[in-house]
């Protein structure tokens, strides 16, 4: 079944191709993988293929608006929606380390 194929693909973390840097060592964080459902080449961090499958093929929308029932595939899309539709103003977090002693 399709859901079984998706689960199998998601569980299989092996594969992909790394690219070499000038020293000849492989960088595990630079790679590209091909989505087995649509053929799209997904580049970047190891979770990018997983995010692509969840958003495009499984239609998972994990991020719900704090003000309405809308849901989004990415937290950044939710934040843009809340700012535009609900005039949400994010409270800024204090920076961890400014390099000065208190």
Short mmCIF file of C-alpha atoms in Angstrom, two decimals:
data_model
loop_
_atom_site.label_atom_id
_atom_site.label_comp_id
_atom_site.label_asym_id
_atom_site.label_seq_id
_atom_site.Cartn_x
_atom_site.Cartn_y
_atom_site.Cartn_z
CA UNK A 1 0.00 0.00 0.00
CA UNK A 2 1.06 3.60 -0.49
CA UNK A 3 1.12 4.34 3.26
CA UNK A 4 3.36 1.29 3.77
CA UNK A 5 5.68 2.53 1.04
CA UNK A 6 5.82 5.99 2.64
CA UNK A 7 6.59 4.54 6.07
CA UNK A 8 9.27 2.30 4.58
CA UNK A 9 10.85 5.25 2.77
CA UNK A 10 10.71 7.44 5.87
CA UNK A 11 12.29 4.72 8.03
CA UNK A 12 15.12 4.21 5.55
CA UNK A 13 17.73 6.82 6.37
CA UNK A 14 20.49 5.22 4.26
CA UNK A 15 21.47 6.41 0.83
CA UNK A 16 22.25 9.75 -0.72
CA UNK A 17 25.52 11.07 -1.93
CA UNK A 18 27.95 13.28 -0.11
CA UNK A 19 30.23 15.76 -1.76
CA UNK A 20 33.92 16.02 -1.13
CA UNK A 21 35.71 19.09 0.13
CA UNK A 22 39.29 19.98 -0.94
CA UNK A 23 40.80 17.69 1.71
CA UNK A 24 39.01 14.71 0.14
CA UNK A 25 36.88 13.97 3.20
CA UNK A 26 33.14 13.50 2.78
CA UNK A 27 30.78 16.05 4.26
CA UNK A 28 27.73 14.23 5.54
CA UNK A 29 25.63 17.41 5.64
CA UNK A 30 25.95 18.21 1.94
CA UNK A 31 24.07 15.71 -0.17
CA UNK A 32 21.20 15.24 -2.56
CA UNK A 33 18.55 12.56 -2.59
CA UNK A 34 15.82 11.78 -5.05
CA UNK A 35 12.24 11.54 -3.82
CA UNK A 36 10.93 8.12 -4.84
CA UNK A 37 7.39 9.46 -5.24
CA UNK A 38 7.87 12.47 -7.53
CA UNK A 39 11.52 12.33 -8.59
CA UNK A 40 12.42 15.70 -7.11
CA UNK A 41 16.08 16.09 -6.12
CA UNK A 42 16.18 17.32 -2.51
CA UNK A 43 19.42 18.95 -1.37
CA UNK A 44 20.66 20.17 1.99
CA UNK A 45 20.40 18.79 5.49
CA UNK A 46 19.40 15.15 6.07
CA UNK A 47 15.90 16.13 7.22
CA UNK A 48 14.99 17.98 4.01
CA UNK A 49 13.77 14.85 2.21
CA UNK A 50 11.70 13.93 5.27
CA UNK A 51 10.18 17.43 5.35
CA UNK A 52 9.42 17.24 1.61
CA UNK A 53 7.62 13.90 1.98
CA UNK A 54 5.64 15.08 5.01
CA UNK A 55 4.53 18.34 3.42
CA UNK A 56 3.98 17.34 -0.21
CA UNK A 57 3.03 13.66 -0.22
CA UNK A 58 1.54 13.11 3.25
CA UNK A 59 0.00 16.61 3.47
CA UNK A 60 1.04 16.87 7.12
CA UNK A 61 0.35 20.30 8.55
CA UNK A 62 1.81 20.19 12.05
CA UNK A 63 1.80 23.92 12.84
CA UNK A 64 -1.60 25.34 13.80
CA UNK A 65 -2.31 29.05 14.04
CA UNK A 66 -2.69 30.24 17.64
CA UNK A 67 -5.73 32.33 16.69
CA UNK A 68 -7.70 30.29 14.15
CA UNK A 69 -8.00 26.76 12.74
CA UNK A 70 -5.50 27.16 9.88
CA UNK A 71 -2.60 24.73 9.78
CA UNK A 72 0.77 24.97 8.01
CA UNK A 73 3.62 22.69 6.93
CA UNK A 74 6.29 25.07 8.25
CA UNK A 75 6.41 27.19 11.39
CA UNK A 76 7.62 30.18 9.36
CA UNK A 77 4.49 30.04 7.20
CA UNK A 78 2.36 30.01 10.35
CA UNK A 79 4.23 33.03 11.72
CA UNK A 80 3.75 35.00 8.48
CA UNK A 81 0.03 34.16 8.56
CA UNK A 82 -0.34 35.26 12.19
CA UNK A 83 1.46 38.55 11.50
CA UNK A 84 -0.59 39.30 8.38
CA UNK A 85 -4.04 38.06 9.38
CA UNK A 86 -4.04 38.58 13.15
CA UNK A 87 -1.59 41.50 13.56
CA UNK A 88 0.60 39.25 15.70
CA UNK A 89 3.75 40.87 17.04
CA UNK A 90 6.34 38.41 18.21
CA UNK A 91 8.01 39.10 21.52
CA UNK A 92 11.74 38.99 20.97
CA UNK A 93 13.82 36.61 23.04
CA UNK A 94 16.77 37.96 24.94
CA UNK A 95 20.06 36.92 23.37
CA UNK A 96 21.93 34.19 25.21
CA UNK A 97 25.42 35.59 25.29
CA UNK A 98 26.43 39.09 24.32
CA UNK A 99 30.07 38.55 25.19
CA UNK A 100 29.96 40.83 28.23
CA UNK A 101 29.90 39.89 31.88
CA UNK A 102 26.93 40.89 33.95
#
